[in-house]
PDB file of C-alpha atoms in Angstrom:
ATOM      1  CA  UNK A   1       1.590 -32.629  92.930  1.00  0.00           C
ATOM      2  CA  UNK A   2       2.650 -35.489  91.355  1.00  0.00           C
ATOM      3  CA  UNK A   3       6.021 -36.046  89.474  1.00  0.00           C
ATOM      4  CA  UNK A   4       5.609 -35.365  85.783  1.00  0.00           C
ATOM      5  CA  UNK A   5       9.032 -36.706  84.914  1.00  0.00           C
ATOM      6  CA  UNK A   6       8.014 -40.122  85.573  1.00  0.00           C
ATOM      7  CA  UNK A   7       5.178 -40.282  82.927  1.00  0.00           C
ATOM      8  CA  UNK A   8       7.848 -39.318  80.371  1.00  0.00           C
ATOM      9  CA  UNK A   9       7.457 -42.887  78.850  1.00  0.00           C
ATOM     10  CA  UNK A  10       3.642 -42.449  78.840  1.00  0.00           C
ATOM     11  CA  UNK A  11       2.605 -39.179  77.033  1.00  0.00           C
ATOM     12  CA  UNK A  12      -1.057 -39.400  77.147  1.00  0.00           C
ATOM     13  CA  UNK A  13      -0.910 -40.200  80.902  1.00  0.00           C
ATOM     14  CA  UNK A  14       1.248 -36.934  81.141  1.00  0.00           C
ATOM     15  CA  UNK A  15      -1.128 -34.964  79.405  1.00  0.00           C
ATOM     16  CA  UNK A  16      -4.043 -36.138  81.387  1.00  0.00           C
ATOM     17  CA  UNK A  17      -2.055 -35.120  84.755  1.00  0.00           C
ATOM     18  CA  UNK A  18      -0.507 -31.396  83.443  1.00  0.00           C
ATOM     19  CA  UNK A  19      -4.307 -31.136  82.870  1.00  0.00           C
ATOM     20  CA  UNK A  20      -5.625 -32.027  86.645  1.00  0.00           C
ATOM     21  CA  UNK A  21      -2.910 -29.932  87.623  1.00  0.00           C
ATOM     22  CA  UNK A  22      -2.961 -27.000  85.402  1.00  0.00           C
ATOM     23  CA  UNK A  23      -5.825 -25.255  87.971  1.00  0.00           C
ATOM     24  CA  UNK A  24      -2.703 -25.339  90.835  1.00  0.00           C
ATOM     25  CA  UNK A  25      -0.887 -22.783  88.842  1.00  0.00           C
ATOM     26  CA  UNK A  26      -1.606 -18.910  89.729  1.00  0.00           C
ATOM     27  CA  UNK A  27      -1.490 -16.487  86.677  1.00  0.00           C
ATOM     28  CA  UNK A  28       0.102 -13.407  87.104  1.00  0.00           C
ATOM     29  CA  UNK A  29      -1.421 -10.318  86.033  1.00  0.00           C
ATOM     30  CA  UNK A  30       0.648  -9.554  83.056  1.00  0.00           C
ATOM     31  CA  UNK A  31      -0.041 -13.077  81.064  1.00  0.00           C
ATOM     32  CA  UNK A  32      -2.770 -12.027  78.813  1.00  0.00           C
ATOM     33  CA  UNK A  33      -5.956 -14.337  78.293  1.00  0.00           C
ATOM     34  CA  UNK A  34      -4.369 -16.380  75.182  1.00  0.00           C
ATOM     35  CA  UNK A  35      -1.684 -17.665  77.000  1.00  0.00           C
ATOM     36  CA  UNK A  36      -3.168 -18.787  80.131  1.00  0.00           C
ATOM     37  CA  UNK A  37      -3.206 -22.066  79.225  1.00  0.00           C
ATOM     38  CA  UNK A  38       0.545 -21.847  77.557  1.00  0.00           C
ATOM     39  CA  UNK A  39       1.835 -20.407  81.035  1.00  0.00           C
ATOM     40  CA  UNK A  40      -0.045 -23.203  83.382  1.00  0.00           C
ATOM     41  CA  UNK A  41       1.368 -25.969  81.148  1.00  0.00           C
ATOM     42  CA  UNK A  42       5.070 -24.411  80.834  1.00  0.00           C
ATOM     43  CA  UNK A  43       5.292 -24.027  84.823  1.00  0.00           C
ATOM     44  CA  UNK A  44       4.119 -27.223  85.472  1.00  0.00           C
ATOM     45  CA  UNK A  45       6.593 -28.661  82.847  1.00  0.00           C
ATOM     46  CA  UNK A  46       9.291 -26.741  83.882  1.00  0.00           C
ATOM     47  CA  UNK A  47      11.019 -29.730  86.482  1.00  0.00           C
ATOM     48  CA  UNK A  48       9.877 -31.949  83.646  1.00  0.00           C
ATOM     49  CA  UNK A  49      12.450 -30.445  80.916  1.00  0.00           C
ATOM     50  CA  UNK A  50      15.156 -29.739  84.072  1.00  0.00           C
ATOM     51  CA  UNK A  51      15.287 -33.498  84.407  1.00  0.00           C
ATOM     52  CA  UNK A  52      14.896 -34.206  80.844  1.00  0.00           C
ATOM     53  CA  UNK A  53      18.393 -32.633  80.353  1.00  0.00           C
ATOM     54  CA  UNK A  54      19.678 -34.102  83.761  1.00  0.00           C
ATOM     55  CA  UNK A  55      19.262 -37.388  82.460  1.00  0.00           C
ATOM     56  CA  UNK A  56      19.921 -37.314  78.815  1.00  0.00           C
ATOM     57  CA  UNK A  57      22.803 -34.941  79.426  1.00  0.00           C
ATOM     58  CA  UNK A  58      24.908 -37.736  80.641  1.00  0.00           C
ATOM     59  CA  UNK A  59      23.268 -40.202  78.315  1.00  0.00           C
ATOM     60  CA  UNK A  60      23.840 -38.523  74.625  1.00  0.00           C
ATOM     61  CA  UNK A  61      27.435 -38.258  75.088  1.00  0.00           C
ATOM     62  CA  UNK A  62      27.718 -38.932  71.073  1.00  0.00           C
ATOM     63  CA  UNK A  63      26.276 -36.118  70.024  1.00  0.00           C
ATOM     64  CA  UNK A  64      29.286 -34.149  69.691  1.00  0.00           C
ATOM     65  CA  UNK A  65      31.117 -36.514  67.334  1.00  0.00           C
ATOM     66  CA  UNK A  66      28.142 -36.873  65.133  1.00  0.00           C
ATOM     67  CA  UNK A  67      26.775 -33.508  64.710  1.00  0.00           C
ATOM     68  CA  UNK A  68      28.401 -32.908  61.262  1.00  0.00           C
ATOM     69  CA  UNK A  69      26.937 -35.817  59.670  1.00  0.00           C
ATOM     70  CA  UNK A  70      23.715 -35.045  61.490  1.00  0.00           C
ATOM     71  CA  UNK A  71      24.240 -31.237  59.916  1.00  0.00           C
ATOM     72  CA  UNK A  72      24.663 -32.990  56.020  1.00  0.00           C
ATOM     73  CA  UNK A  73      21.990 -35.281  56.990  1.00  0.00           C
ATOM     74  CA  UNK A  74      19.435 -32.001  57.590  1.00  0.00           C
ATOM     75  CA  UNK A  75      20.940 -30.018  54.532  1.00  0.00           C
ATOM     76  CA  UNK A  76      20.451 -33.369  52.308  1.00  0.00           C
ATOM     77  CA  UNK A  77      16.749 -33.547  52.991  1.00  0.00           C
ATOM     78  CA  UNK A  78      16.211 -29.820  53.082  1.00  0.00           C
ATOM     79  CA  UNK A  79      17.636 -29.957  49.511  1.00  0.00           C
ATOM     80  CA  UNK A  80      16.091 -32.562  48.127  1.00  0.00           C
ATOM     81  CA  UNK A  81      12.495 -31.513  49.427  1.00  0.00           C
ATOM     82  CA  UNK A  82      12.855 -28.098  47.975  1.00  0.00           C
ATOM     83  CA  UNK A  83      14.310 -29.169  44.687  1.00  0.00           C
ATOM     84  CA  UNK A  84      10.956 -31.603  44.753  1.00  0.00           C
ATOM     85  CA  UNK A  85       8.631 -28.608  45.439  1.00  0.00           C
ATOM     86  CA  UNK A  86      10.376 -26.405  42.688  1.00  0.00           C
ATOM     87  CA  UNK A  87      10.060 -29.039  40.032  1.00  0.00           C
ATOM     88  CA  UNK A  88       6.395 -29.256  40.671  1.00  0.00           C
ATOM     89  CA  UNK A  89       6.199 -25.866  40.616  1.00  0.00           C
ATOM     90  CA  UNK A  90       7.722 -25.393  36.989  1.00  0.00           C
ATOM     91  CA  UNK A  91       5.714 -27.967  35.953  1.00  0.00           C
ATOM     92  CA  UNK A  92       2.793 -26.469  37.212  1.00  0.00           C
ATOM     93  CA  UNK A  93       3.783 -23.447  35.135  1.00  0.00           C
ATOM     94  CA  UNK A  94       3.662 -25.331  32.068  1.00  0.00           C
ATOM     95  CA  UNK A  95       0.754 -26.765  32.145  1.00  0.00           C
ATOM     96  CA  UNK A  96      -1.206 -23.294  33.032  1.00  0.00           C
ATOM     97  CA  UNK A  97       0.807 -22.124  29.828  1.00  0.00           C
ATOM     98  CA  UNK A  98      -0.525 -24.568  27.567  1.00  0.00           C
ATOM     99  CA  UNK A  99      -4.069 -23.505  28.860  1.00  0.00           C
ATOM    100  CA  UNK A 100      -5.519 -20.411  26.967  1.00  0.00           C
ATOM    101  CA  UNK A 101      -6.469 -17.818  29.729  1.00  0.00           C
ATOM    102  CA  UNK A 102      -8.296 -14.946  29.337  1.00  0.00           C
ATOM    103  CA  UNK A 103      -7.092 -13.241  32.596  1.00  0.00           C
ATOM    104  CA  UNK A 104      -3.231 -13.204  33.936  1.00  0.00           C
ATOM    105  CA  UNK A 105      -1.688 -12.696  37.324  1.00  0.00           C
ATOM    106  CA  UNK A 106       1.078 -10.406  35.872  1.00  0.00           C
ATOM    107  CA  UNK A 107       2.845  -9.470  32.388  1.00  0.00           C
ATOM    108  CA  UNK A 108       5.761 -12.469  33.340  1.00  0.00           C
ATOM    109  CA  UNK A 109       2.946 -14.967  33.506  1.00  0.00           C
ATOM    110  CA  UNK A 110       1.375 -13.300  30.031  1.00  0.00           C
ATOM    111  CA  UNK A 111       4.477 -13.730  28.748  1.00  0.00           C
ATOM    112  CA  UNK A 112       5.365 -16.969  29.579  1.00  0.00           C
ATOM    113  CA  UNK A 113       8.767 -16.189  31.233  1.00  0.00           C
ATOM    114  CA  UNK A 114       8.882 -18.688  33.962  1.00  0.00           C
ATOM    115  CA  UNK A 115      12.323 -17.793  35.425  1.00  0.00           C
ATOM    116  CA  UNK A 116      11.080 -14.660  36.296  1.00  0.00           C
ATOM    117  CA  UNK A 117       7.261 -15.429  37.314  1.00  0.00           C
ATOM    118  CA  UNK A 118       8.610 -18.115  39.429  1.00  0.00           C
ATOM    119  CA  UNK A 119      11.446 -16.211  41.351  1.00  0.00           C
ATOM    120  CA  UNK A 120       9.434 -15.347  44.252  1.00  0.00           C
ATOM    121  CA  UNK A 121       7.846 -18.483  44.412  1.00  0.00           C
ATOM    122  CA  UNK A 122      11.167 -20.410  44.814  1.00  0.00           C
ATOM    123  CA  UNK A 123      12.385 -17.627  47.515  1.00  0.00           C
ATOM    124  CA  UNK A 124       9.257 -17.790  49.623  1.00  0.00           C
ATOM    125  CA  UNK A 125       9.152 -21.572  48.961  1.00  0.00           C
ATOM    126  CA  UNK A 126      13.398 -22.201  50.163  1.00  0.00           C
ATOM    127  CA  UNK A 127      13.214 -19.451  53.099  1.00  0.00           C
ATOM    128  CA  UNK A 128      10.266 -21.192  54.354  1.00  0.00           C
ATOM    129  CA  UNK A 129      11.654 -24.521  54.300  1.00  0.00           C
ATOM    130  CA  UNK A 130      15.083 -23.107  55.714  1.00  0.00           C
ATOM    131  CA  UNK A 131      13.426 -22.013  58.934  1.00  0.00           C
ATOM    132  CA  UNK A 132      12.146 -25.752  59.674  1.00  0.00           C
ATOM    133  CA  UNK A 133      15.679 -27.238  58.654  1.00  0.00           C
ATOM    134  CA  UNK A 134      17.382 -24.365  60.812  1.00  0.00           C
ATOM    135  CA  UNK A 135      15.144 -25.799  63.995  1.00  0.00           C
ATOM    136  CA  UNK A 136      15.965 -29.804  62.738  1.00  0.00           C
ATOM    137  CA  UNK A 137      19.664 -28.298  62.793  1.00  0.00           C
ATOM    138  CA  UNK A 138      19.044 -26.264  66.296  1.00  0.00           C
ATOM    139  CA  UNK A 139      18.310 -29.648  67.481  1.00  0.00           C
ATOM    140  CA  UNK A 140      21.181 -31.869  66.941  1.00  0.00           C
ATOM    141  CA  UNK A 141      22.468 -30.431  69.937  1.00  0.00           C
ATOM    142  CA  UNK A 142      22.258 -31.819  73.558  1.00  0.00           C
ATOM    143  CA  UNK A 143      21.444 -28.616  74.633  1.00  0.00           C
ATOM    144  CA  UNK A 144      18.071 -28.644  72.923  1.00  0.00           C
ATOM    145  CA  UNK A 145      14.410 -29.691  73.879  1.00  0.00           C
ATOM    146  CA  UNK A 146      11.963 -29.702  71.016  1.00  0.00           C
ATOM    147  CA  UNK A 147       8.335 -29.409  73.125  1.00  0.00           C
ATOM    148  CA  UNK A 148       7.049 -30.870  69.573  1.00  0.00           C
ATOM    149  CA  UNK A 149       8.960 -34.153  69.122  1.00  0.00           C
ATOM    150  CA  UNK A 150       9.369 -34.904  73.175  1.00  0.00           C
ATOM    151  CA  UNK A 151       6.246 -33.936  74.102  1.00  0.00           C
ATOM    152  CA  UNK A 152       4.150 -34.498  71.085  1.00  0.00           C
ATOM    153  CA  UNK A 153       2.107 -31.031  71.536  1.00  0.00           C
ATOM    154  CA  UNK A 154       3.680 -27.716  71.125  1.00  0.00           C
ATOM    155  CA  UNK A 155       4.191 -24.307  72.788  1.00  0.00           C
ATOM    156  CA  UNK A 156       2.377 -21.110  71.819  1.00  0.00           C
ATOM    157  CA  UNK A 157       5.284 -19.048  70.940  1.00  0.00           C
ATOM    158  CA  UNK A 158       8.183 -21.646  71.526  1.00  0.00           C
ATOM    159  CA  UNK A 159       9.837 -23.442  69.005  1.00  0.00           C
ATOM    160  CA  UNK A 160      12.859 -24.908  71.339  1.00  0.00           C
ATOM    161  CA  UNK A 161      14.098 -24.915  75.240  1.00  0.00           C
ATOM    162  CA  UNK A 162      17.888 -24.443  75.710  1.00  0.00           C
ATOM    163  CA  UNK A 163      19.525 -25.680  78.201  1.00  0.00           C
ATOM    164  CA  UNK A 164      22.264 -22.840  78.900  1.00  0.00           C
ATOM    165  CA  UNK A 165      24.395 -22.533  82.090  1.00  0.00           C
ATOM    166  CA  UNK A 166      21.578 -24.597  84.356  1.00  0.00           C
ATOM    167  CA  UNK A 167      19.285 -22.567  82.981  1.00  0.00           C
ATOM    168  CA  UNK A 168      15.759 -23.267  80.981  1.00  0.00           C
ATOM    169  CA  UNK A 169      15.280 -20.731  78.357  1.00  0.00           C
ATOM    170  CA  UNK A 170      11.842 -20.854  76.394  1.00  0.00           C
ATOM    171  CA  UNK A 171      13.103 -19.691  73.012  1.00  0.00           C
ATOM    172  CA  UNK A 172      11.586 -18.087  69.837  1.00  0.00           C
ATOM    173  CA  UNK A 173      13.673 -19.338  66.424  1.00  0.00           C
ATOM    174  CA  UNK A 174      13.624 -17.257  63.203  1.00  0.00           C
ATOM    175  CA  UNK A 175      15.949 -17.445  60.154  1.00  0.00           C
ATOM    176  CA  UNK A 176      16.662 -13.604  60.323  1.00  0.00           C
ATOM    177  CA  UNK A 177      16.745 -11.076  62.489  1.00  0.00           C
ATOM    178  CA  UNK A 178      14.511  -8.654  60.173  1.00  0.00           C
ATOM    179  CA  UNK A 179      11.690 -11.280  59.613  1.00  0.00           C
ATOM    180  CA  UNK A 180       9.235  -9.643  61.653  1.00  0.00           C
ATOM    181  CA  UNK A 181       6.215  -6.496  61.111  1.00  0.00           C
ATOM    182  CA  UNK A 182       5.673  -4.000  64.451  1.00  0.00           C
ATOM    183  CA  UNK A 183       2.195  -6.455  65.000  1.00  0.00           C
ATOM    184  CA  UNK A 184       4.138  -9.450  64.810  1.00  0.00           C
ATOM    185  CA  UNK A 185       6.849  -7.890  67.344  1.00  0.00           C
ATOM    186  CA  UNK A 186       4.243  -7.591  69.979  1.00  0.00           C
ATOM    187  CA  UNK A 187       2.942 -10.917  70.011  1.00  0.00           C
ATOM    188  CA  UNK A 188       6.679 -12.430  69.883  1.00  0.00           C
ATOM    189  CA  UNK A 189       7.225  -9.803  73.315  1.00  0.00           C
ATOM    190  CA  UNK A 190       4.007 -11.283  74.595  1.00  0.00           C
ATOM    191  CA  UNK A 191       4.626 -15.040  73.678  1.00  0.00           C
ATOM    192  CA  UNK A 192       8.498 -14.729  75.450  1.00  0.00           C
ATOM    193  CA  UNK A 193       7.685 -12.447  78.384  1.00  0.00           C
ATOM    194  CA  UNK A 194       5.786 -15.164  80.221  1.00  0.00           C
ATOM    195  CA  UNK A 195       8.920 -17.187  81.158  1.00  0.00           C
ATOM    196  CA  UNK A 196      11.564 -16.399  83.536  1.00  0.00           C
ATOM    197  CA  UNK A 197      14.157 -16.570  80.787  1.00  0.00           C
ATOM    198  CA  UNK A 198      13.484 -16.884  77.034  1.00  0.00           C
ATOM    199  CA  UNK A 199      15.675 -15.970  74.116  1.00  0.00           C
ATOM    200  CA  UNK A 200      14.150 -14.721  70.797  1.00  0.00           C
ATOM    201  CA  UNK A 201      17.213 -16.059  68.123  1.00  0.00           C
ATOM    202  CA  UNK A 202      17.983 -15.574  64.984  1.00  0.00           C
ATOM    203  CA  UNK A 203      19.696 -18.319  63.392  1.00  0.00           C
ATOM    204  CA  UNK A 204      21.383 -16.516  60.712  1.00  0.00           C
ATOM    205  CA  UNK A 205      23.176 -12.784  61.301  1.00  0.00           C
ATOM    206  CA  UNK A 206      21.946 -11.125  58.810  1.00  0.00           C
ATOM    207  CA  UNK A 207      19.438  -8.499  57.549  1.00  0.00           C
ATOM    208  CA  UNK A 208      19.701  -4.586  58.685  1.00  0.00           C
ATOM    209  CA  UNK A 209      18.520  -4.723  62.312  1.00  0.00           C
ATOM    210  CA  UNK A 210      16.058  -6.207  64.799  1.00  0.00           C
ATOM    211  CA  UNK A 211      12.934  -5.998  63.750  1.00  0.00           C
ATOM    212  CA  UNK A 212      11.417  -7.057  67.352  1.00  0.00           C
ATOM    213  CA  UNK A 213      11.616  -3.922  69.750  1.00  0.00           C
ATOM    214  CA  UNK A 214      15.120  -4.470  71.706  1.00  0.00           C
ATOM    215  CA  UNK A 215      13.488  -1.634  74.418  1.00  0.00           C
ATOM    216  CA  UNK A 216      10.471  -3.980  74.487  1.00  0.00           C
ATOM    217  CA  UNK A 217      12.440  -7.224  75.058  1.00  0.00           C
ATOM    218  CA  UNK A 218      14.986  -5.575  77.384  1.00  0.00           C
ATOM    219  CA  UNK A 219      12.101  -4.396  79.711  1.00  0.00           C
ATOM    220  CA  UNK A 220      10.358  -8.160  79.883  1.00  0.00           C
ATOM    221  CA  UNK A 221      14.284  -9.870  80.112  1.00  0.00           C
ATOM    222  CA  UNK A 222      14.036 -11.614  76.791  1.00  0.00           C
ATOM    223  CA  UNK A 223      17.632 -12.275  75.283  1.00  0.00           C
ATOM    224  CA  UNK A 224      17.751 -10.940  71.613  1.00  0.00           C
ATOM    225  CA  UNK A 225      20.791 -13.622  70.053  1.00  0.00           C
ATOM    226  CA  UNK A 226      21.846 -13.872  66.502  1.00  0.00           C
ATOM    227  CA  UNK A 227      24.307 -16.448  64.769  1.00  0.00           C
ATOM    228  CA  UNK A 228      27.170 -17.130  66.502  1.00  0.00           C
ATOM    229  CA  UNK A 229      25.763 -15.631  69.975  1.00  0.00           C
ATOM    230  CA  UNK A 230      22.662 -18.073  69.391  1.00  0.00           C
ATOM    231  CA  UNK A 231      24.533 -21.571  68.057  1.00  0.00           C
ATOM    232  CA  UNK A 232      27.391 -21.125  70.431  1.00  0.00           C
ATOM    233  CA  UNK A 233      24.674 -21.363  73.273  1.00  0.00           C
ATOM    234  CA  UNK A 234      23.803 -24.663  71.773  1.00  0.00           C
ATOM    235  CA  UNK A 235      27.804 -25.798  71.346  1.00  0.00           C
ATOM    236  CA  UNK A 236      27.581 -25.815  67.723  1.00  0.00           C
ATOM    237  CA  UNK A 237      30.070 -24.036  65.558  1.00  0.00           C
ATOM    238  CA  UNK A 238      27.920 -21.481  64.185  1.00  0.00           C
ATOM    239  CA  UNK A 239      30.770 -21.002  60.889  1.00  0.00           C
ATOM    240  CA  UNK A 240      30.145 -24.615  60.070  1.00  0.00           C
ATOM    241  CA  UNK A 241      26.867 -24.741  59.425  1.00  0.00           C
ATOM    242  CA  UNK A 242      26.765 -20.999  57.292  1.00  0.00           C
ATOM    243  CA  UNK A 243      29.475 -22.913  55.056  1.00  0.00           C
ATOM    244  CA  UNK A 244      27.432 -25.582  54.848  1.00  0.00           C
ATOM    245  CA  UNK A 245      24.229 -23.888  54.092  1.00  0.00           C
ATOM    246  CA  UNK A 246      26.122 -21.734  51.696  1.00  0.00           C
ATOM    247  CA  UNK A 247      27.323 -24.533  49.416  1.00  0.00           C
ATOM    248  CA  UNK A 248      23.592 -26.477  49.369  1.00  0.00           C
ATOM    249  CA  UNK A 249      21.652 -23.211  48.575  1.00  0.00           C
ATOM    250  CA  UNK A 250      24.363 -23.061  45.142  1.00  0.00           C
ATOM    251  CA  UNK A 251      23.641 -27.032  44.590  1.00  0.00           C
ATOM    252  CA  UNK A 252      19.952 -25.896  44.691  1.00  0.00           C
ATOM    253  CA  UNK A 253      20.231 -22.544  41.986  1.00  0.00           C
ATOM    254  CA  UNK A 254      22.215 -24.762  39.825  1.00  0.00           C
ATOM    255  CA  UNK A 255      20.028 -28.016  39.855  1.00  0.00           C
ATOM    256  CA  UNK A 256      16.842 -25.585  39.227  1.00  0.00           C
ATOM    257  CA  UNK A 257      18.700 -23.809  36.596  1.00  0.00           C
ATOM    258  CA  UNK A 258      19.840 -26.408  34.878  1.00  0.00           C
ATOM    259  CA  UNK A 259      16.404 -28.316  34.526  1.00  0.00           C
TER     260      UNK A 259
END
């Protein structure tokens, strides 16, 4: 086989090799037929993110000193994008409620209170942007590889690889640990049981319980890791960023409160 590492500075010539090679790679029994492809291309890629973090390891040795500002930097733009989507969505409001309908979505929209139509807009709209700026945060640290932004394609079922201890862990990032349903469980078993080690994480301790099966993801070895247990793997203080996070969600309520 050839060396993948060295067509790191030519992705398309990488992707045209994993390809020719991809037929090399056996697939156990228990990989199911959607992620035969995902499993070839993560075993042949495996020495590939192993050197990655050799090299660059050794290399990023500022990382450290600037994660804080890098941790501002990714709660700035989070707010700011957020505060833009909000705005248009107010707007939007107004300009149904100058309209005259003859059919509404609800009594709040009927009766023009846009506080409370909008509420679970601006929830949906901030959690979902919080899980992308909790990955942009995830990956400050040296001890991250996005498949996404090194790569340029991306994993079935992997939004980072930690580098823990030596070891490569295919990992599985969600805000919560209660964000999942039963069918949406499975597939995260399925997507994370196809790696030696993989980690499904929650970046944030809260909510009730797991929602993914812990018997499930004990049997197939898949680390279940919440807040501190997850950022402390990635040497980032894990306190920090909830402060952080805590103060720019209140500078968000009271800039869309106040408009």
């Amino acid at each position: 086989m050839n060396y993948l590492y060295s067509y790191r500075h030519n992705l398309t010539q990488l992707l045209e090799e994993i390809n020719l090679q991809k037929p090399s790679i056996k697939i156990p029994t228990f990989v199911t037929h959607d992620l035969v492809d995902t499993y070839q291309i993560c075993r042949l890629i495996d020495d590939f993110i192993f050197e990655y973090f050799q090299e660059n390891r050794t290399t990023d040795t500022d990382i450290a000193d600037n994660s804080d500002q890098k941790i501002d930097d990714a709660l700035d733009e989070f707010q700011s994008k957020v505060v833009e989507k909000i705005l248009k969505e107010k707007q939007d409001f107004k300009n149904i409620s100058l309209k005259k309908k003859k059919g509404f979505k609800n009594i709040f929209e009927f009766a023009q209170c846009e506080n409370l139509y909008l509420s679970n807009k601006y929830v949906n709209l901030i959690s979902e942007s919080l899980g992308h700026t909790l990955e942009e945060i995830a990956s400050i640290s040296s001890q991250v590889f996005v498949p996404e932004k090194i790569l340029n394609f991306k994993i079935k079922g992997v939004d980072l690889v930690v580098f823990n201890q030596g070891i490569i862990k295919y990992t599985q990032l969600k805000t919560k640990k209660d964000t999942l349903t039963g069918s949406q469980s499975d597939r995260s078993i399925n997507e994370l049981k196809i790696h030696p080690n993989s980690v499904f994480a929650a970046a944030l301790d809260m909510g009730n319980s797991w929602t993914i099966s812990k018997t499930k993801a004990k049997e197939n070895n898949i680390e279940l890791l919440a807040g501190q247990a997850f950022w402390s793997m990635l040497d980032l203080d894990y306190e920090t960023i909830l402060n952080k996070l805590k103060m720019t969600v209140r500078k968000i309520e009271k800039e869309l409160y106040q408009v």
